[in-house]
């Protein structure tokens, strides 16, 4: 047990140097690599937003379109750069998108989730997100005092993505001696320093999920979960949510879950929605259980597909959204990522309207300025997959523009992406019969 925990903590340091979603390796450049009430109608598209893409007026009359989107915000404090600087403009821009249902990933911290809920309260008032899995203080003073002392000596003033590598390098014995419950609490807010976190985790704090039925869990629970066991994934919509449920997927380090919402948009009728974020294939990063990251994703797909069939009974219009960390190759510049896993989704009856378009682009692109801005290729791993939907569907990217932020103590201007991912919006139009 202690050996596995030591290995897990060491891996967290490696994750600080790798992607939380795509593969950050420069070798990826090679070709072929790689949460009721019915709300008012959605606002009209903003300037610069994707145009409504329901297909032409000829033929059968079409009902009003319903726009579904997926977006990985990349707000991985401690892993990706400029989280504080990006969060406000990212949330503001995302709230302006002409969307009726939104599946987000990597909104790991409660503060970012609450900011998004506030910004979208008028347009997307109905939400669903699992609470963090580890909110109670789990540390003893005997655990935290040595770590705080070591951090004060060797990592003074460091927070966010700079702190964990320093702790692993200079205070690894102190960090890896923490119990999993203590570590999970300490990871709840990476913005704070070790002394602040230690004080918070010594207090008994009420669990926000008290009295709530915990979500079902596929496989065993991981002992160490970053961001206090938050899954980072959520659903926001202006449609009435008739039913909601969730399944926690087997995972390591980051909690992975699939959220389910049965909704009833007036323009479509009933729609089963599944929102998730599957584990990435982290080449070069050792797995805490001495297995492969690809096997984690494979097990997640097994659990996901079984869950979809159980919730839908194999019938009805179904949408699977999220960063699936798997996708097809598409000439000239999109590389495949675990294509056999992606093909398993298609084999179960899902179709990918965006990937079939001639103008389809990568969603995790190697020229993204947040990701170094180098390379000409990319991956299409963020998807809106459909099954049993009778109508037209057409996709367009959102949140693709860059932004200039002021970073560091000197407030140096830096060009960045809103995230290391671009978003995808698919417009669904059902023909009136």
Tab-separated table of C-alpha atoms in Angstrom:
chain	number	residue	atom	x	y	z
A	1	UNK	CA	0.000	0.000	0.000
A	2	UNK	CA	2.720	2.456	0.946
A	3	UNK	CA	4.689	1.604	-2.184
A	4	UNK	CA	1.651	2.307	-4.383
A	5	UNK	CA	1.045	5.628	-2.599
A	6	UNK	CA	4.648	6.643	-3.053
A	7	UNK	CA	4.424	5.826	-6.716
A	8	UNK	CA	1.147	7.787	-7.030
A	9	UNK	CA	2.584	10.913	-5.439
A	10	UNK	CA	5.606	10.755	-7.683
A	11	UNK	CA	3.356	10.455	-10.707
A	12	UNK	CA	1.534	13.641	-9.687
A	13	UNK	CA	4.797	15.454	-10.159
A	14	UNK	CA	5.214	13.956	-13.596
A	15	UNK	CA	1.650	14.982	-14.449
A	16	UNK	CA	2.593	18.580	-13.676
A	17	UNK	CA	4.882	18.333	-16.665
A	18	UNK	CA	2.446	16.569	-18.974
A	19	UNK	CA	-0.995	17.195	-20.420
A	20	UNK	CA	-4.152	16.597	-18.427
A	21	UNK	CA	-5.765	15.586	-21.692
A	22	UNK	CA	-3.716	15.226	-24.849
A	23	UNK	CA	-0.234	13.898	-25.165
A	24	UNK	CA	2.327	16.669	-24.631
A	25	UNK	CA	5.156	14.739	-26.159
A	26	UNK	CA	6.819	16.491	-29.068
A	27	UNK	CA	6.915	13.113	-30.792
A	28	UNK	CA	3.159	13.435	-31.323
A	29	UNK	CA	3.957	15.635	-34.326
A	30	UNK	CA	4.469	12.601	-36.509
A	31	UNK	CA	1.758	11.686	-38.992
A	32	UNK	CA	-0.666	9.042	-37.786
A	33	UNK	CA	0.464	9.457	-34.161
A	34	UNK	CA	-1.402	10.331	-32.075
A	35	UNK	CA	-26.275	19.100	-13.889
A	36	UNK	CA	-35.852	21.886	-13.342
A	37	UNK	CA	-37.635	24.338	-15.061
A	38	UNK	CA	-37.883	25.317	-18.670
A	39	UNK	CA	-35.790	28.329	-19.512
A	40	UNK	CA	-36.549	31.016	-22.092
A	41	UNK	CA	-35.191	30.462	-25.582
A	42	UNK	CA	-31.449	30.687	-25.943
A	43	UNK	CA	-30.042	34.068	-26.861
A	44	UNK	CA	-29.163	34.849	-30.432
A	45	UNK	CA	-25.583	34.089	-31.450
A	46	UNK	CA	-23.028	36.681	-30.452
A	47	UNK	CA	-20.796	38.408	-32.912
A	48	UNK	CA	-18.010	36.080	-33.921
A	49	UNK	CA	-19.829	32.993	-32.624
A	50	UNK	CA	-20.483	30.036	-34.915
A	51	UNK	CA	-23.480	30.558	-37.137
A	52	UNK	CA	-26.567	28.442	-36.643
A	53	UNK	CA	-25.851	25.480	-38.817
A	54	UNK	CA	-29.241	23.800	-39.340
A	55	UNK	CA	-29.353	22.604	-42.895
A	56	UNK	CA	-31.201	24.397	-45.673
A	57	UNK	CA	-34.848	25.345	-45.977
A	58	UNK	CA	-35.639	22.911	-48.759
A	59	UNK	CA	-37.437	19.692	-47.936
A	60	UNK	CA	-39.412	18.910	-44.759
A	61	UNK	CA	-39.991	21.733	-42.283
A	62	UNK	CA	-37.499	21.772	-39.414
A	63	UNK	CA	-38.125	22.638	-35.755
A	64	UNK	CA	-35.916	25.174	-33.977
A	65	UNK	CA	-32.380	23.850	-33.561
A	66	UNK	CA	-30.949	22.646	-30.261
A	67	UNK	CA	-27.275	23.420	-29.800
A	68	UNK	CA	-25.079	21.102	-27.738
A	69	UNK	CA	-21.429	21.754	-26.980
A	70	UNK	CA	-18.454	20.249	-25.223
A	71	UNK	CA	-15.541	22.227	-23.845
A	72	UNK	CA	-12.467	21.275	-21.856
A	73	UNK	CA	-11.538	24.445	-19.948
A	74	UNK	CA	-8.046	23.297	-19.021
A	75	UNK	CA	-8.370	24.871	-15.548
A	76	UNK	CA	-5.991	22.339	-14.085
A	77	UNK	CA	-4.351	24.322	-11.307
A	78	UNK	CA	-0.903	22.936	-10.713
A	79	UNK	CA	-0.641	21.377	-14.168
A	80	UNK	CA	-1.408	23.930	-16.877
A	81	UNK	CA	-0.129	27.497	-17.016
A	82	UNK	CA	-1.996	30.751	-16.393
A	83	UNK	CA	-5.080	29.244	-14.706
A	84	UNK	CA	-5.777	32.386	-12.649
A	85	UNK	CA	-5.175	34.642	-15.621
A	86	UNK	CA	-7.278	32.572	-18.029
A	87	UNK	CA	-10.243	31.674	-15.785
A	88	UNK	CA	-12.197	34.962	-15.895
A	89	UNK	CA	-11.937	35.637	-19.650
A	90	UNK	CA	-12.523	31.957	-20.406
A	91	UNK	CA	-15.734	31.833	-18.340
A	92	UNK	CA	-16.934	35.138	-19.772
A	93	UNK	CA	-16.358	34.003	-23.350
A	94	UNK	CA	-17.906	30.587	-22.720
A	95	UNK	CA	-21.048	32.225	-21.265
A	96	UNK	CA	-21.443	34.177	-24.514
A	97	UNK	CA	-21.601	31.079	-26.699
A	98	UNK	CA	-24.970	30.320	-28.360
A	99	UNK	CA	-25.473	27.014	-26.568
A	100	UNK	CA	-28.531	25.178	-25.195
A	101	UNK	CA	-26.609	22.365	-23.502
A	102	UNK	CA	-23.000	22.425	-22.415
A	103	UNK	CA	-20.765	19.627	-21.151
A	104	UNK	CA	-17.610	21.016	-19.532
A	105	UNK	CA	-14.485	19.285	-18.323
A	106	UNK	CA	-11.559	20.381	-16.144
A	107	UNK	CA	-13.534	22.774	-13.974
A	108	UNK	CA	-11.780	21.114	-11.069
A	109	UNK	CA	-12.059	23.852	-8.413
A	110	UNK	CA	-15.327	24.842	-6.736
A	111	UNK	CA	-14.617	28.534	-7.287
A	112	UNK	CA	-14.353	28.114	-11.049
A	113	UNK	CA	-17.539	26.040	-11.161
A	114	UNK	CA	-19.457	28.669	-9.157
A	115	UNK	CA	-18.171	31.420	-11.441
A	116	UNK	CA	-19.408	29.492	-14.470
A	117	UNK	CA	-22.816	28.849	-12.865
A	118	UNK	CA	-23.156	32.570	-12.118
A	119	UNK	CA	-22.103	33.657	-15.593
A	120	UNK	CA	-24.524	31.270	-17.334
A	121	UNK	CA	-27.450	31.458	-14.859
A	122	UNK	CA	-29.801	33.162	-17.317
A	123	UNK	CA	-28.987	31.174	-20.428
A	124	UNK	CA	-28.247	27.763	-18.840
A	125	UNK	CA	-30.063	27.685	-15.472
A	126	UNK	CA	-30.242	23.914	-14.977
A	127	UNK	CA	-26.983	22.309	-13.879
A	128	UNK	CA	-25.588	18.997	-12.682
A	129	UNK	CA	-22.172	18.365	-11.142
A	130	UNK	CA	-20.938	15.806	-8.647
A	131	UNK	CA	-19.538	17.231	-5.398
A	132	UNK	CA	-15.912	16.602	-4.606
A	133	UNK	CA	-15.364	13.155	-3.167
A	134	UNK	CA	-13.037	14.211	-0.340
A	135	UNK	CA	-14.051	17.400	1.463
A	136	UNK	CA	-13.519	16.460	5.102
A	137	UNK	CA	-10.245	17.345	6.767
A	138	UNK	CA	-8.197	14.187	6.836
A	139	UNK	CA	-4.822	15.245	8.238
A	140	UNK	CA	-3.193	14.930	11.612
A	141	UNK	CA	-0.765	17.581	12.792
A	142	UNK	CA	1.917	14.921	12.951
A	143	UNK	CA	1.507	14.532	9.195
A	144	UNK	CA	1.368	18.157	8.160
A	145	UNK	CA	3.945	19.818	10.438
A	146	UNK	CA	6.999	18.184	8.808
A	147	UNK	CA	5.681	18.929	5.315
A	148	UNK	CA	4.960	22.584	6.132
A	149	UNK	CA	8.406	23.009	7.671
A	150	UNK	CA	10.117	21.500	4.654
A	151	UNK	CA	8.054	23.607	2.229
A	152	UNK	CA	8.862	26.784	4.145
A	153	UNK	CA	12.539	26.013	3.862
A	154	UNK	CA	12.727	24.803	0.280
A	155	UNK	CA	9.624	26.032	-1.587
A	156	UNK	CA	8.836	29.399	0.011
A	157	UNK	CA	6.367	31.499	-1.960
A	158	UNK	CA	5.602	28.873	-4.593
A	159	UNK	CA	2.024	27.956	-5.461
A	160	UNK	CA	0.128	26.402	-8.358
A	161	UNK	CA	2.125	24.538	-10.962
A	162	UNK	CA	5.490	25.432	-9.407
A	163	UNK	CA	4.777	24.040	-5.925
A	164	UNK	CA	4.289	20.327	-6.550
A	165	UNK	CA	7.494	19.768	-8.513
A	166	UNK	CA	9.398	21.599	-5.762
A	167	UNK	CA	7.790	19.477	-3.025
A	168	UNK	CA	8.584	16.294	-4.892
A	169	UNK	CA	12.158	17.310	-5.424
A	170	UNK	CA	12.902	18.753	-1.971
A	171	UNK	CA	10.276	17.248	0.363
A	172	UNK	CA	9.383	13.933	-1.232
A	173	UNK	CA	9.772	11.911	1.974
A	174	UNK	CA	7.394	14.279	3.797
A	175	UNK	CA	4.862	14.347	0.981
A	176	UNK	CA	4.740	10.621	0.394
A	177	UNK	CA	4.360	9.897	4.125
A	178	UNK	CA	0.899	11.543	4.096
A	179	UNK	CA	-2.138	9.284	4.312
A	180	UNK	CA	-4.287	9.216	1.168
A	181	UNK	CA	-7.121	11.022	3.031
A	182	UNK	CA	-4.733	13.784	4.015
A	183	UNK	CA	-3.319	14.147	0.525
A	184	UNK	CA	-6.785	14.217	-1.031
A	185	UNK	CA	-7.770	17.089	1.265
A	186	UNK	CA	-4.548	18.997	0.641
A	187	UNK	CA	-5.123	18.768	-3.102
A	188	UNK	CA	-8.506	20.546	-2.898
A	189	UNK	CA	-7.104	24.007	-3.642
A	190	UNK	CA	-3.689	24.053	-5.270
A	191	UNK	CA	-3.648	27.866	-5.179
A	192	UNK	CA	-2.960	27.902	-1.441
A	193	UNK	CA	0.380	27.193	0.113
A	194	UNK	CA	1.059	24.125	2.288
A	195	UNK	CA	0.611	26.003	5.582
A	196	UNK	CA	-2.856	27.319	4.629
A	197	UNK	CA	-3.942	23.956	3.322
A	198	UNK	CA	-2.668	22.157	6.397
A	199	UNK	CA	-4.694	24.414	8.699
A	200	UNK	CA	-7.821	23.875	6.603
A	201	UNK	CA	-7.409	20.122	6.483
A	202	UNK	CA	-6.992	19.825	10.249
A	203	UNK	CA	-10.488	21.274	10.696
A	204	UNK	CA	-13.557	19.066	10.497
A	205	UNK	CA	-15.480	20.478	7.565
A	206	UNK	CA	-19.053	19.531	6.598
A	207	UNK	CA	-19.308	17.354	3.558
A	208	UNK	CA	-21.490	18.979	0.908
A	209	UNK	CA	-22.671	15.566	-0.198
A	210	UNK	CA	-23.980	14.594	3.271
A	211	UNK	CA	-27.358	12.934	2.984
A	212	UNK	CA	-27.062	12.656	-0.783
A	213	UNK	CA	-27.018	9.281	-2.480
A	214	UNK	CA	-23.466	8.727	-3.665
A	215	UNK	CA	-23.014	7.970	-7.342
A	216	UNK	CA	-22.556	4.421	-8.470
A	217	UNK	CA	-18.966	3.394	-8.974
A	218	UNK	CA	-17.574	1.184	-11.684
A	219	UNK	CA	-14.554	-0.668	-10.339
A	220	UNK	CA	-12.667	0.220	-7.190
A	221	UNK	CA	-11.944	3.689	-5.849
A	222	UNK	CA	-8.503	5.075	-6.312
A	223	UNK	CA	-6.696	5.810	-3.042
A	224	UNK	CA	-5.252	9.115	-4.187
A	225	UNK	CA	-7.485	11.591	-6.027
A	226	UNK	CA	-6.353	15.038	-7.076
A	227	UNK	CA	-8.509	18.144	-6.554
A	228	UNK	CA	-10.140	16.554	-3.474
A	229	UNK	CA	-11.810	13.943	-5.633
A	230	UNK	CA	-13.601	16.367	-7.962
A	231	UNK	CA	-14.284	14.981	-11.431
A	232	UNK	CA	-14.112	18.396	-13.117
A	233	UNK	CA	-17.093	17.523	-15.330
A	234	UNK	CA	-20.548	19.193	-15.388
A	235	UNK	CA	-23.719	19.695	-17.439
A	236	UNK	CA	-25.443	23.067	-17.937
A	237	UNK	CA	-28.618	23.454	-19.996
A	238	UNK	CA	-31.743	25.523	-20.606
A	239	UNK	CA	-33.794	22.352	-21.131
A	240	UNK	CA	-35.785	20.733	-18.344
A	241	UNK	CA	-33.823	17.947	-16.659
A	242	UNK	CA	-36.242	15.057	-16.131
A	243	UNK	CA	-33.709	12.677	-14.581
A	244	UNK	CA	-30.081	12.813	-13.517
A	245	UNK	CA	-27.599	10.201	-12.443
A	246	UNK	CA	-23.863	9.556	-12.483
A	247	UNK	CA	-21.349	6.757	-12.593
A	248	UNK	CA	-17.824	7.076	-11.213
A	249	UNK	CA	-15.466	5.353	-13.605
A	250	UNK	CA	-12.380	3.310	-12.713
A	251	UNK	CA	-9.436	5.696	-12.781
A	252	UNK	CA	-6.108	6.635	-11.285
A	253	UNK	CA	-5.076	10.019	-9.820
A	254	UNK	CA	-7.941	12.071	-11.326
A	255	UNK	CA	-11.505	11.006	-10.595
A	256	UNK	CA	-13.346	10.248	-13.809
A	257	UNK	CA	-17.144	10.116	-14.021
A	258	UNK	CA	-19.939	10.072	-16.558
A	259	UNK	CA	-22.903	12.357	-15.854
A	260	UNK	CA	-26.346	11.413	-17.174
A	261	UNK	CA	-29.241	13.789	-17.802
A	262	UNK	CA	-32.527	12.947	-19.481
A	263	UNK	CA	-33.818	16.186	-20.891
A	264	UNK	CA	-36.784	17.307	-22.965
A	265	UNK	CA	-35.985	20.180	-25.306
A	266	UNK	CA	-39.232	21.342	-26.921
A	267	UNK	CA	-37.606	21.289	-30.339
A	268	UNK	CA	-36.294	17.732	-30.083
A	269	UNK	CA	-38.349	15.742	-27.635
A	270	UNK	CA	-36.580	13.486	-25.158
A	271	UNK	CA	-32.795	13.283	-25.327
A	272	UNK	CA	-30.447	11.129	-23.250
A	273	UNK	CA	-27.239	13.068	-22.513
A	274	UNK	CA	-23.985	11.577	-21.258
A	275	UNK	CA	-21.125	13.937	-20.388
A	276	UNK	CA	-17.696	12.578	-19.539
A	277	UNK	CA	-13.914	12.988	-19.613
A	278	UNK	CA	-11.931	9.818	-20.182
A	279	UNK	CA	-8.351	9.210	-19.107
A	280	UNK	CA	-5.627	10.253	-21.511
A	281	UNK	CA	-2.848	8.037	-22.769
A	282	UNK	CA	0.099	9.581	-20.942
A	283	UNK	CA	3.133	8.261	-22.725
A	284	UNK	CA	6.216	8.459	-20.566
A	285	UNK	CA	4.275	8.820	-17.305
A	286	UNK	CA	4.380	5.703	-15.108
A	287	UNK	CA	1.025	4.330	-13.946
A	288	UNK	CA	0.479	4.041	-10.143
A	289	UNK	CA	-0.728	0.457	-10.457
A	290	UNK	CA	1.974	-0.672	-12.853
A	291	UNK	CA	-0.483	-0.954	-15.727
A	292	UNK	CA	-1.109	1.156	-18.811
A	293	UNK	CA	-3.133	4.333	-19.119
A	294	UNK	CA	-4.685	2.863	-22.267
A	295	UNK	CA	-6.090	-0.005	-20.183
A	296	UNK	CA	-7.726	2.547	-17.860
A	297	UNK	CA	-9.430	4.180	-20.823
A	298	UNK	CA	-10.499	0.812	-22.199
A	299	UNK	CA	-12.089	-0.130	-18.859
A	300	UNK	CA	-13.800	3.265	-18.769
A	301	UNK	CA	-15.256	2.705	-22.225
A	302	UNK	CA	-16.546	-0.719	-21.136
A	303	UNK	CA	-18.261	0.866	-18.111
A	304	UNK	CA	-19.497	3.844	-20.130
A	305	UNK	CA	-21.112	1.790	-22.882
A	306	UNK	CA	-22.758	-0.549	-20.365
A	307	UNK	CA	-24.069	2.474	-18.425
A	308	UNK	CA	-25.469	4.085	-21.574
A	309	UNK	CA	-27.330	0.905	-22.483
A	310	UNK	CA	-28.694	0.505	-18.945
A	311	UNK	CA	-29.954	4.105	-18.795
A	312	UNK	CA	-31.437	4.187	-22.294
A	313	UNK	CA	-32.514	0.581	-22.704
A	314	UNK	CA	-30.784	0.792	-26.061
A	315	UNK	CA	-33.513	3.116	-27.364
A	316	UNK	CA	-34.081	6.817	-27.875
A	317	UNK	CA	-31.998	9.729	-29.080
A	318	UNK	CA	-28.681	9.752	-27.241
A	319	UNK	CA	-25.776	12.206	-27.157
A	320	UNK	CA	-22.346	11.369	-25.761
A	321	UNK	CA	-20.251	14.496	-25.186
A	322	UNK	CA	-16.872	15.286	-23.772
A	323	UNK	CA	-13.134	14.982	-24.013
A	324	UNK	CA	-12.906	11.289	-24.800
A	325	UNK	CA	-9.155	11.304	-25.386
A	326	UNK	CA	-9.652	9.077	-28.378
A	327	UNK	CA	-10.388	9.944	-31.971
A	328	UNK	CA	-9.846	9.202	-35.644
A	329	UNK	CA	-7.231	10.280	-38.107
A	330	UNK	CA	-8.360	12.739	-40.743
A	331	UNK	CA	-6.245	14.061	-43.572
A	332	UNK	CA	-4.376	16.209	-43.899
A	333	UNK	CA	-3.481	17.205	-40.332
A	334	UNK	CA	-5.449	15.230	-37.715
A	335	UNK	CA	-3.631	12.284	-36.148
A	336	UNK	CA	-5.409	9.316	-34.624
A	337	UNK	CA	-5.467	8.818	-30.864
A	338	UNK	CA	-6.223	5.276	-29.662
A	339	UNK	CA	-8.354	4.702	-32.787
A	340	UNK	CA	-9.378	1.174	-31.776
A	341	UNK	CA	-11.055	2.653	-28.686
A	342	UNK	CA	-12.846	5.236	-30.829
A	343	UNK	CA	-13.992	2.514	-33.209
A	344	UNK	CA	-15.608	0.674	-30.284
A	345	UNK	CA	-17.931	3.659	-29.803
A	346	UNK	CA	-18.881	3.679	-33.464
A	347	UNK	CA	-19.453	-0.075	-33.377
A	348	UNK	CA	-22.105	0.509	-30.681
A	349	UNK	CA	-24.113	2.683	-33.048
A	350	UNK	CA	-22.696	6.151	-32.402
A	351	UNK	CA	-21.971	8.511	-35.269
A	352	UNK	CA	-19.769	11.583	-35.288
A	353	UNK	CA	-21.308	14.335	-37.436
A	354	UNK	CA	-18.433	16.765	-36.966
A	355	UNK	CA	-15.668	14.331	-37.823
A	356	UNK	CA	-17.484	13.473	-41.052
A	357	UNK	CA	-17.428	17.100	-42.231
A	358	UNK	CA	-14.810	18.134	-44.753
A	359	UNK	CA	-13.987	21.216	-42.642
A	360	UNK	CA	-13.383	19.258	-39.415
A	361	UNK	CA	-10.352	20.511	-37.475
A	362	UNK	CA	-8.348	19.294	-34.518
A	363	UNK	CA	-9.670	20.198	-31.063
A	364	UNK	CA	-6.366	19.538	-29.309
A	365	UNK	CA	-3.967	21.294	-31.638
A	366	UNK	CA	-0.224	21.452	-31.333
A	367	UNK	CA	-0.096	25.107	-32.460
A	368	UNK	CA	-2.279	26.211	-29.507
A	369	UNK	CA	-0.277	28.998	-27.793
A	370	UNK	CA	-1.033	27.552	-24.342
A	371	UNK	CA	0.639	24.367	-25.495
A	372	UNK	CA	3.785	25.965	-26.842
A	373	UNK	CA	2.392	27.041	-30.202
A	374	UNK	CA	4.494	24.607	-32.226
A	375	UNK	CA	3.505	22.019	-34.748
A	376	UNK	CA	1.098	21.746	-37.632
A	377	UNK	CA	-0.891	18.680	-36.607
A	378	UNK	CA	-3.361	17.910	-33.817
A	379	UNK	CA	-5.935	15.494	-32.391
A	380	UNK	CA	-9.724	15.369	-32.679
A	381	UNK	CA	-10.537	14.011	-29.212
A	382	UNK	CA	-13.426	16.283	-28.106
A	383	UNK	CA	-16.667	14.873	-29.456
A	384	UNK	CA	-20.439	15.107	-29.716
A	385	UNK	CA	-21.450	11.567	-30.686
A	386	UNK	CA	-25.052	10.722	-31.539
A	387	UNK	CA	-27.095	7.531	-31.546
A	388	UNK	CA	-30.748	7.107	-32.495
A	389	UNK	CA	-31.136	10.752	-33.457
A	390	UNK	CA	-33.351	11.351	-36.480
A	391	UNK	CA	-32.582	14.712	-37.977
A	392	UNK	CA	-29.736	16.889	-39.119
A	393	UNK	CA	-26.563	17.597	-37.188
A	394	UNK	CA	-23.760	19.947	-38.098
A	395	UNK	CA	-20.708	20.963	-36.098
A	396	UNK	CA	-18.569	24.062	-35.633
A	397	UNK	CA	-15.727	24.927	-33.298
A	398	UNK	CA	-16.007	27.452	-30.459
A	399	UNK	CA	-13.485	29.111	-28.137
A	400	UNK	CA	-10.787	28.819	-30.756
A	401	UNK	CA	-9.392	32.363	-30.572
A	402	UNK	CA	-6.339	33.297	-28.516
A	403	UNK	CA	-6.113	35.918	-25.791
A	404	UNK	CA	-3.411	38.118	-24.326
A	405	UNK	CA	-2.942	37.934	-20.580
A	406	UNK	CA	-0.669	39.574	-18.031
A	407	UNK	CA	1.280	36.884	-16.238
A	408	UNK	CA	3.816	36.726	-13.447
A	409	UNK	CA	4.914	39.264	-10.887
A	410	UNK	CA	6.008	41.640	-13.613
A	411	UNK	CA	2.646	41.343	-15.413
A	412	UNK	CA	4.317	40.469	-18.660
A	413	UNK	CA	1.940	40.244	-21.610
A	414	UNK	CA	1.699	36.686	-22.887
A	415	UNK	CA	-0.293	35.191	-25.759
A	416	UNK	CA	-2.331	32.178	-24.662
A	417	UNK	CA	-5.256	30.036	-25.652
A	418	UNK	CA	-8.357	30.099	-23.476
A	419	UNK	CA	-7.525	26.430	-22.875
A	420	UNK	CA	-5.274	23.790	-24.362
A	421	UNK	CA	-8.446	22.527	-26.096
A	422	UNK	CA	-10.874	24.137	-28.514
A	423	UNK	CA	-14.609	23.624	-28.010
A	424	UNK	CA	-17.078	21.884	-30.283
A	425	UNK	CA	-20.721	22.863	-30.883
A	426	UNK	CA	-23.131	20.619	-32.774
A	427	UNK	CA	-26.517	21.960	-33.873
A	428	UNK	CA	-29.319	19.390	-33.853
A	429	UNK	CA	-32.427	19.928	-35.984
A	430	UNK	CA	-35.243	17.423	-36.048
A	431	UNK	CA	-37.514	17.416	-39.087
A	432	UNK	CA	-41.245	17.861	-38.484
A	433	UNK	CA	-43.176	14.994	-40.005
